[in-house]
Coordinates of C-alpha atoms and ligand atoms in Angstrom, one line a residue:
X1 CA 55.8 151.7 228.3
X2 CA 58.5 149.3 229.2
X3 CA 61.2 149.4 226.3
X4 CA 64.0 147.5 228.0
X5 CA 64.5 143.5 227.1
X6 CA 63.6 141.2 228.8
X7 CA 65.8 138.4 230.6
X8 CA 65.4 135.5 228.0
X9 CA 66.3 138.3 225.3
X10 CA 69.6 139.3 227.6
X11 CA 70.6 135.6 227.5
X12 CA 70.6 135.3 223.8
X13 CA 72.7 138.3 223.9
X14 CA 75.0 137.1 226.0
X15 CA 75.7 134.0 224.2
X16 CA 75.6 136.3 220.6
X17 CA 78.2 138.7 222.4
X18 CA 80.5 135.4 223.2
X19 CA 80.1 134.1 219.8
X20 CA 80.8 137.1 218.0
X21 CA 83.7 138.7 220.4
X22 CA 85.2 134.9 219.4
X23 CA 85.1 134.7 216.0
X24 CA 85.0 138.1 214.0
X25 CA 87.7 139.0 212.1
X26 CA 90.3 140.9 213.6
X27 CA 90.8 142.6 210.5
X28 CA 88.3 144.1 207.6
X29 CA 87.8 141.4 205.2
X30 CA 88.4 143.1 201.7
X31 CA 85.4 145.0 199.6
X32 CA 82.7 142.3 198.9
X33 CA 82.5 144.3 195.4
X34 CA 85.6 142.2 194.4
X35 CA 85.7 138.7 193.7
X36 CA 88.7 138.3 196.9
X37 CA 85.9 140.0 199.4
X38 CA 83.3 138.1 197.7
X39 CA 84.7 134.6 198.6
X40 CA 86.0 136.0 201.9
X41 CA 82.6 137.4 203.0
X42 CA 81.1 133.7 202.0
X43 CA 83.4 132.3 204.0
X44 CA 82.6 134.8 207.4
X45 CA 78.6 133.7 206.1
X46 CA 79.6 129.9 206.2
X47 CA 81.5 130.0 209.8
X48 CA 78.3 132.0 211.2
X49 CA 75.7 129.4 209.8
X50 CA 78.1 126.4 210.7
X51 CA 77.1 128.0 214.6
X52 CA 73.8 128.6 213.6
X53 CA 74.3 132.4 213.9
X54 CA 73.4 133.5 210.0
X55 CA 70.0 133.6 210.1
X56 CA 68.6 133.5 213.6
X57 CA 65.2 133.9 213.1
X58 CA 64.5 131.0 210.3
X59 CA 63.1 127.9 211.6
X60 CA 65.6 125.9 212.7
X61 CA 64.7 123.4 209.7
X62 CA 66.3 125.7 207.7
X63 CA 69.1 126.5 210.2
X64 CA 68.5 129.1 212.1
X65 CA 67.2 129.4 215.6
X66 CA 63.6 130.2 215.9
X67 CA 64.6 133.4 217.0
X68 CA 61.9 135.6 217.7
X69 CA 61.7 139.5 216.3
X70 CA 63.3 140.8 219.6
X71 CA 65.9 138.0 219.9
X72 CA 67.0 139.2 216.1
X73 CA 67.1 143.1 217.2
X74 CA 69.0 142.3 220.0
X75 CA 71.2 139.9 217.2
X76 CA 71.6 142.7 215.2
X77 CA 72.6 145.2 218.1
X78 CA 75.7 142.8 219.0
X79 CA 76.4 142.1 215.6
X80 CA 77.0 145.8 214.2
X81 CA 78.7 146.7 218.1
X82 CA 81.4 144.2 217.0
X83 CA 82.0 145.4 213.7
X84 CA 81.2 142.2 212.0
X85 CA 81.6 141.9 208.2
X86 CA 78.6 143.5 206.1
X87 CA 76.1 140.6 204.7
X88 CA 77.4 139.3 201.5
X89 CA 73.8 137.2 201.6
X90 CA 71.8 140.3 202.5
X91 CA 69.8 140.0 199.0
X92 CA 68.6 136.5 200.0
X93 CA 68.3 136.2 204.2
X94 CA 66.9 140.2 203.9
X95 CA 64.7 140.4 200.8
X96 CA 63.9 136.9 199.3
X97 CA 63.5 134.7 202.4
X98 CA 61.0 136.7 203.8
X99 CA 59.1 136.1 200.4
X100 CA 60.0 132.6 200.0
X101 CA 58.2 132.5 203.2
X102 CA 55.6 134.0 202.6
X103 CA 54.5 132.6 199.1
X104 CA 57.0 129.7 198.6
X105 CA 56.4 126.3 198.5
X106 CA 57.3 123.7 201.0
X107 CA 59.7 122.3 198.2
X108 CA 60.8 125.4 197.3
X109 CA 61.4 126.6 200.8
X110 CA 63.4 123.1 201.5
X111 CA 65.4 123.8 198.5
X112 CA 66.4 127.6 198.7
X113 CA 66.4 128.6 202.3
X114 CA 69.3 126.1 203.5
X115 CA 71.6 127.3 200.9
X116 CA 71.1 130.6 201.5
X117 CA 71.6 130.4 205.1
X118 CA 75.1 128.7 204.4
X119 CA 76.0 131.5 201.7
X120 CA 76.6 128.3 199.3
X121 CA 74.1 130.0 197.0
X122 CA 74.2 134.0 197.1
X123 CA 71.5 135.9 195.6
X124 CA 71.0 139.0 193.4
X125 CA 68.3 141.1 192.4
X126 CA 67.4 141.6 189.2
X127 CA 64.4 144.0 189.1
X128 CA 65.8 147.0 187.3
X129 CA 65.9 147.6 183.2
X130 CA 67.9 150.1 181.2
X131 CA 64.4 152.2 180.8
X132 CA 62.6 150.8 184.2
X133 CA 64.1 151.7 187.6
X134 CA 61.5 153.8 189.4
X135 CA 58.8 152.4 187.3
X136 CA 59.6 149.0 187.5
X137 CA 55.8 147.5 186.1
X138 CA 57.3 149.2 182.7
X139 CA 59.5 146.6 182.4
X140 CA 60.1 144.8 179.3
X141 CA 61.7 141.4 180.0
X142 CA 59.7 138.6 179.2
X143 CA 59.2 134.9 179.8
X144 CA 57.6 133.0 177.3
X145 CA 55.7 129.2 178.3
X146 CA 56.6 125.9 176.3
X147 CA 55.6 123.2 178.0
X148 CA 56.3 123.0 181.4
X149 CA 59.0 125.5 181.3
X150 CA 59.5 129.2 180.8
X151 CA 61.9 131.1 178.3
X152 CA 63.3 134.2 179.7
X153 CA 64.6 137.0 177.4
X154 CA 65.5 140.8 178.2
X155 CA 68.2 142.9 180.2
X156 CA 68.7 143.5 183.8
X157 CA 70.9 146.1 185.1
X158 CA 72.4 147.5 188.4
X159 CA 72.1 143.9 189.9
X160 CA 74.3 144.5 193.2
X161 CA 77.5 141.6 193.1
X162 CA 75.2 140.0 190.3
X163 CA 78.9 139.6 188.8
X164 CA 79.6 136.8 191.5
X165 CA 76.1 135.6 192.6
X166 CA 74.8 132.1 191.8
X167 CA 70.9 132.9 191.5
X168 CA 68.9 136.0 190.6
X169 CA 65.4 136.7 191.4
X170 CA 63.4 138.6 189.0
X171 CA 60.1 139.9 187.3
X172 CA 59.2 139.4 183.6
X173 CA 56.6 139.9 181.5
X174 CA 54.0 136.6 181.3
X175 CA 51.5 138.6 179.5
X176 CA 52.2 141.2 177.3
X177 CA 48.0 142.3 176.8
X178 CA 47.5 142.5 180.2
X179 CA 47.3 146.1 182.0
X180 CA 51.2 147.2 183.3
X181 CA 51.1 145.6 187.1
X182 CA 49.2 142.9 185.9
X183 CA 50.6 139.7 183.7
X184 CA 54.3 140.2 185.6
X185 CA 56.2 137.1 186.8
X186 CA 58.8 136.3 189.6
X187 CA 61.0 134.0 188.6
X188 CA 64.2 132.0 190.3
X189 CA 67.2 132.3 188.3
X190 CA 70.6 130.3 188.0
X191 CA 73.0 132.7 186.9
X192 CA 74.9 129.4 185.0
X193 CA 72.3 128.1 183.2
X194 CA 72.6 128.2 179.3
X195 CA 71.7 131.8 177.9
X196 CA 72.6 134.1 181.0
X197 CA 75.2 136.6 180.3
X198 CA 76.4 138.3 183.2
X199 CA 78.6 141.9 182.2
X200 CA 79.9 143.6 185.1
X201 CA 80.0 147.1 185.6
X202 CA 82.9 149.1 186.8
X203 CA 82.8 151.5 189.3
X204 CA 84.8 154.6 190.0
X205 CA 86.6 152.4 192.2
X206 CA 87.4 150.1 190.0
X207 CA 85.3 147.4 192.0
X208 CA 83.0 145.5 189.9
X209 CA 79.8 146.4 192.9
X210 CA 77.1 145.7 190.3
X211 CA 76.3 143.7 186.7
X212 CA 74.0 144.1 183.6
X213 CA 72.5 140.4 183.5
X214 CA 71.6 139.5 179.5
X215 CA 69.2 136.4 179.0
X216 CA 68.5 134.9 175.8
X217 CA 66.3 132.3 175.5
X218 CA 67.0 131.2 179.2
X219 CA 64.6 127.3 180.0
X220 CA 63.3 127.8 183.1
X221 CA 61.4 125.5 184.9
X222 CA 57.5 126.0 186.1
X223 CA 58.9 125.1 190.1
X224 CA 61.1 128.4 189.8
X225 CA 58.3 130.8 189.7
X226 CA 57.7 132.0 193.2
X227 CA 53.6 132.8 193.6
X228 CA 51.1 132.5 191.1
X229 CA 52.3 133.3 187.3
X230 CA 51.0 136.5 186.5
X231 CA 50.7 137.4 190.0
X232 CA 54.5 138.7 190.8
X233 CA 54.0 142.0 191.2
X234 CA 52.5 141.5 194.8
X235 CA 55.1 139.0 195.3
X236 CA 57.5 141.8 194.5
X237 CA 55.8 144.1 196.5
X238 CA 56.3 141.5 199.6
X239 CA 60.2 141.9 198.9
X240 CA 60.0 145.6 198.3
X241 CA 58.4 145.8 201.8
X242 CA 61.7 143.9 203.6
X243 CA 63.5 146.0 201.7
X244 CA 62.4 149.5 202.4
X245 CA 61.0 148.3 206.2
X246 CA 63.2 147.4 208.7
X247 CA 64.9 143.9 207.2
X248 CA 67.6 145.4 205.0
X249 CA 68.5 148.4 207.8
X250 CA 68.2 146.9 211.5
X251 CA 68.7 150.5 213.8
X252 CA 71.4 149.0 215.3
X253 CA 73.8 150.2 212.0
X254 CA 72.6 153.5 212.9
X255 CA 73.0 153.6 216.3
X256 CA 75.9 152.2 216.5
X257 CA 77.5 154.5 213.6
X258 CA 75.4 157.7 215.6
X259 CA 77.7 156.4 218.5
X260 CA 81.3 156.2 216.5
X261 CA 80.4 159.7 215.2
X262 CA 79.9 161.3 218.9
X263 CA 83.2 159.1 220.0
X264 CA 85.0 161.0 217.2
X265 CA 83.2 164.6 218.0
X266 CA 85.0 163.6 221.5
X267 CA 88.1 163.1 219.7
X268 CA 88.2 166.3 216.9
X269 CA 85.7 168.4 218.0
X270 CA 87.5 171.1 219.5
X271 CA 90.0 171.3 216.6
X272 CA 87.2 171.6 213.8
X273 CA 86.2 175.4 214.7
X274 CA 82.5 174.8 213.4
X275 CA 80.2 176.1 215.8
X276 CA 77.4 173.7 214.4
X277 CA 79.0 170.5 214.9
X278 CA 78.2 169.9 218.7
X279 CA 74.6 170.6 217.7
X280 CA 74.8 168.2 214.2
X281 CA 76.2 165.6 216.1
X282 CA 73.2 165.4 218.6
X283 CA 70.6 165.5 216.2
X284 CA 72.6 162.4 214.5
X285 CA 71.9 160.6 217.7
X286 CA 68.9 161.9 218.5
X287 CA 67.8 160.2 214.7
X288 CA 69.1 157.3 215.1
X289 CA 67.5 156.9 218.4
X290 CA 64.5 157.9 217.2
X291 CA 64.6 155.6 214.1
X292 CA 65.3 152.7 217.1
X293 CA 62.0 153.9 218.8
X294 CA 60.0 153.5 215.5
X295 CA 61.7 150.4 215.6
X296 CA 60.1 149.2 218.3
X297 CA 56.9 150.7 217.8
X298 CA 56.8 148.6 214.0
X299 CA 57.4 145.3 216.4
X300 CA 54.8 145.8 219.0
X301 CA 52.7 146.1 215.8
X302 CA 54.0 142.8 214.4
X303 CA 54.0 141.0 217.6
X304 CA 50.2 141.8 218.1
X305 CA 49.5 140.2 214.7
X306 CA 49.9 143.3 212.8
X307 CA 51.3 144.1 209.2
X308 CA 54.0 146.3 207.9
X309 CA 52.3 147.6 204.8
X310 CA 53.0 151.6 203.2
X311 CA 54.6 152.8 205.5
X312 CA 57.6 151.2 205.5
X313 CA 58.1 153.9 202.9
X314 CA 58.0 156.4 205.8
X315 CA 61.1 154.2 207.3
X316 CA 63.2 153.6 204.3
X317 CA 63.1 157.6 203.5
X318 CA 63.6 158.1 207.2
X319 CA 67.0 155.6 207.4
X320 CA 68.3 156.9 204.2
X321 CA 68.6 160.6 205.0
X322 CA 69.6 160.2 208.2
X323 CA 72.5 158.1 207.2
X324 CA 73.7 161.0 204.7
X325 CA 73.4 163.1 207.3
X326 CA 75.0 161.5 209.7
X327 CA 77.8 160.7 207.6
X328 CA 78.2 164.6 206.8
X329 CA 79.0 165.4 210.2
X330 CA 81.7 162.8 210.6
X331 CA 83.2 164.1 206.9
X332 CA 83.1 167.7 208.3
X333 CA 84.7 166.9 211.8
X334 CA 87.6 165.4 210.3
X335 CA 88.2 168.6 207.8
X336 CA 91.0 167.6 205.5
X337 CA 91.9 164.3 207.5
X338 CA 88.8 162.7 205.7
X339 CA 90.4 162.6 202.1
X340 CA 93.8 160.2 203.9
X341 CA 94.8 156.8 203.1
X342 CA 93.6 154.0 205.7
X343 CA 97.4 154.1 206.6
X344 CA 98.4 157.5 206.8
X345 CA 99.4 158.4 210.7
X346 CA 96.4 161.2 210.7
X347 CA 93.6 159.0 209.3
X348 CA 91.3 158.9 212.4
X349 CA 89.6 156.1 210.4
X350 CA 89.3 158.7 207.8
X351 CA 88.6 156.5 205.3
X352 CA 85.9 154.4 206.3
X353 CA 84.2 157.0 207.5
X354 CA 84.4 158.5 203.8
X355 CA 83.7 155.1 202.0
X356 CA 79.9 155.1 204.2
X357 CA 79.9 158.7 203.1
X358 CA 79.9 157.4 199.6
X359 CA 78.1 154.4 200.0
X360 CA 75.0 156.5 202.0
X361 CA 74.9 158.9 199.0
X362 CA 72.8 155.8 197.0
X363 CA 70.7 155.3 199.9
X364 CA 67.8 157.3 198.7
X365 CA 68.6 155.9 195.3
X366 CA 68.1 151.9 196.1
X367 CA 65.3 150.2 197.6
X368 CA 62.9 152.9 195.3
X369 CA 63.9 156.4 195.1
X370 CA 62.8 158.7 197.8
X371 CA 60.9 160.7 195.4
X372 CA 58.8 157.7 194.7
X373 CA 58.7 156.6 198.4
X374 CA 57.4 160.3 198.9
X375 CA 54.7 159.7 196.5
X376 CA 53.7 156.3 198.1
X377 CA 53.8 158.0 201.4
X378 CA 51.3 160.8 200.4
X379 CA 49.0 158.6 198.0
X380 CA 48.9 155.4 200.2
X381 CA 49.7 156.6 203.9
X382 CA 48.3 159.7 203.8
X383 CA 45.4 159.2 201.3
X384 CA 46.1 162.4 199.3
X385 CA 45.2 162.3 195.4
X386 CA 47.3 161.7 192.4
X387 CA 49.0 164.7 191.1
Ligands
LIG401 C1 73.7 151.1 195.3 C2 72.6 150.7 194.4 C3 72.3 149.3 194.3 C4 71.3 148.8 193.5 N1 71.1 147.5 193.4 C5 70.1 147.0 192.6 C6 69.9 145.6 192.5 O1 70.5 144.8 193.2 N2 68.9 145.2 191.7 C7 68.2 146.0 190.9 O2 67.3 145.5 190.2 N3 68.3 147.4 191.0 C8 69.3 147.9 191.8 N4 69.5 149.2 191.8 C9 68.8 150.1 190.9 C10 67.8 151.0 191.6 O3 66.7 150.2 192.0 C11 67.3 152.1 190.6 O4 68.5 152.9 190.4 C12 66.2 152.9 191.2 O5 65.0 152.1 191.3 C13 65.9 154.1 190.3 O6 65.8 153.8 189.0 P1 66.6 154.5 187.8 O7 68.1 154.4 188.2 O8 66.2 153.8 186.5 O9 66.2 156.0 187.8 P2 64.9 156.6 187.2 O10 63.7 155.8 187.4 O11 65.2 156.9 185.7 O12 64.8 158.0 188.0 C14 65.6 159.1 187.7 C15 65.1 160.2 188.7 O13 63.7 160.6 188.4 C16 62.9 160.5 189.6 N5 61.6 160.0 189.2 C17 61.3 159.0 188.4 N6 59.9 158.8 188.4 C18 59.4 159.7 189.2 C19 58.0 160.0 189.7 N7 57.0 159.3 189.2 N8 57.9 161.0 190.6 C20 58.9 161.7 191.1 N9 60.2 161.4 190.7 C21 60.4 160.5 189.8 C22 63.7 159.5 190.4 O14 63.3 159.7 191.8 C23 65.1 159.8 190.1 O15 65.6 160.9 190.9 C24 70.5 149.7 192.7 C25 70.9 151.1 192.7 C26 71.9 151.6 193.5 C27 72.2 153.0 193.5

């Protein structure tokens, strides 16, 4: 099997290097849990689309590039290799386009995807309940018809930057007799519209990274509901599929993080007197490289007309613990030096490697627990029974 690109998919990284090694920022933009890093990752999201570089493989209708699955691979390989900002937009181009593609009307899709693509309009999430996370058909929110519209009422919670979003895409309740998975909605929210209350939620850090989203009463009309009322849990499950498959986490990230951590073993290995580091880092590399390979193997699949279905359960499980791991072996390389301010003379990057430490710990929490991908895995890939 030939795994190299091929010379049309070098060209389009050439011209992505060039771009990219022109325009990133020289310096980190702030946190884009803050409302500062919020506007200033919009603004890295506008330059990129004003070049056509947000959203590569959309139609160029909607301002991309007709990129094909490679072309975005190899996009993604350049991207994280220049240590561009992370994707402020990554809710919408990851999770909803692929949806609104899939079950979106041609209105729909002319009037969502172009403001996505230009970070005008940034999207949240809001799936999760105060009593439904991991079961998320329990949930309890509802949207009531009158006339042509729908009334939305309930809580949301954990909704990642839903403090500074515009829209929110959720499920609600459309029919409260019908069995659990059954009678759910997906619905298009504006975050302004009369009746939403957004409350954001403090971290440790102090960085507002998530919000509860209130709604009372909230008149939404029948050409926000994305798929067939009463159908949205398959609709969810489409977006569940980008987000545990290989959408949300390209292998580049990991690859290129696998590659940082053996540059730093380079740097601080001898000093960190742990036999089992030389060995720790290798297996980082050898997983990401491995979770590049499965890569592949997923697009060959896709390319021949295939589907990603279960199994992209297998993947997010697979991403997620490696990424913990991974970011382990960096913590215990740089000993003490991991716990020192960005601008203390002995950081070694210190801190960044200790803020992916951090943020790799809710890996197997987002995206569906591992516990639950685990289930999926052995009820749906592997056709074991129910316990
Ligand atoms: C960084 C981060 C970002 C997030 N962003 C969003 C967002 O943008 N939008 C959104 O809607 N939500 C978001 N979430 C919420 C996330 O989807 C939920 O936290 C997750 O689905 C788990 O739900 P829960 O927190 O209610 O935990 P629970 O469902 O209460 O689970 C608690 C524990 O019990 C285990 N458990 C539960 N049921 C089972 C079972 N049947 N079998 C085995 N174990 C089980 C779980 O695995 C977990 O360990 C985010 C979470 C994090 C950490």
């Amino acid at each position: 099997m030939d795994l190299t690109y091929g010379p049309e998919q070098e060209a389009f990284r050439a011209e992505a290097r060039a771009w990219l090694s022109a325009n990133v920022p020289r310096e980190p933009l702030p946190s884009m849990d803050t409302a500062e890093g919020f506007e200033a990752h919009r603004a890295w999201e506008r330059r990129m689309f004003e070049d056509r570089w947000s959203v590569v493989s959309w139609p160029t209708e909607y301002g991309g590039r007709d990129a094909g699955v490679l072309e975005w691979l190899v996009f993604e390989e350049e991207y994280w290799r220049a240590g561009a900002p992370g994707r402020v937009s990554q809710n919408g181009i990851f999770l909803l386009a692929p949806t609104l593609f899939e079950f979106g009307t041609d209105e729909q899709k002319a009037r969502y995807l172009p403001a996505m693509a230009s970070a005008e309009e940034i999207w949240c999430q809001g799936w999760s309940e105060p009593n439904a996370g991991s079961d998320l058909a329990g949930i309890r929110s509802k949207a009531v018809a009158d006339g042509s519209d729908y009334l939305l009422t309930g809580q949301k919670t954990w909704a990642s930057r839903g403090a500074f979003a515009e829209w929110m895409f959720g499920l609600f309740r459309t029919d409260p007799s019908a069995e659990r998975h059954r009678g759910l909605t997906y619905f298009l929210i504006p975050m302004d519209a009369p009746g939403v209350t957004v409350r954001p939620i403090a971290q440790l850090d102090g960085e507002t990274g998530f919000a509860e989203v209130f709604l009372e009463d909230v008149r939404v009309p029948a050409s926000q509901v994305l798929g067939e009322v009463n159908q949205g849990w398959g609709v969810a499950m489409a977006t569940a599929g980008s987000e545990r498959g290989m959408n949300l986490r390209s292998p580049a990230r990991y690859t290129e993080a696998a590659g940082r951590l053996v540059d730093l073993h380079g740097e601080l290995g001898e000093d960190a007197h742990d036999p089992a580091l030389p060995a720790d880092v290798a297996q980082a590399w050898m997983d990401a490289e491995v979770y590049r390979l499965h890569t592949m193997w997923t697009v060959s699949k896709v390319l021949t007309g295939g589907k990603v279905g279960p199994e992209a359960s297998l993947n997010k499980v697979w991403w997620s613990e490696m990424d913990v791991r991974l970011h382990e072996t960096a913590l215990r390389l740089l000993g003490p030096r991991a716990h020192l301010l960005p601008d203390a003379p002995e950081a070694h990057n210190g801190a960044s490697w200790l803020d992916g430490y951090l943020f790799s710990l809710a890996g197997p929490i987002y995206a569906g627990t591992n516990e639950i991908q685990r289930n999926v895995i052995a009820e749906r890939v592997l056709g074991l029974p129910r316990s």
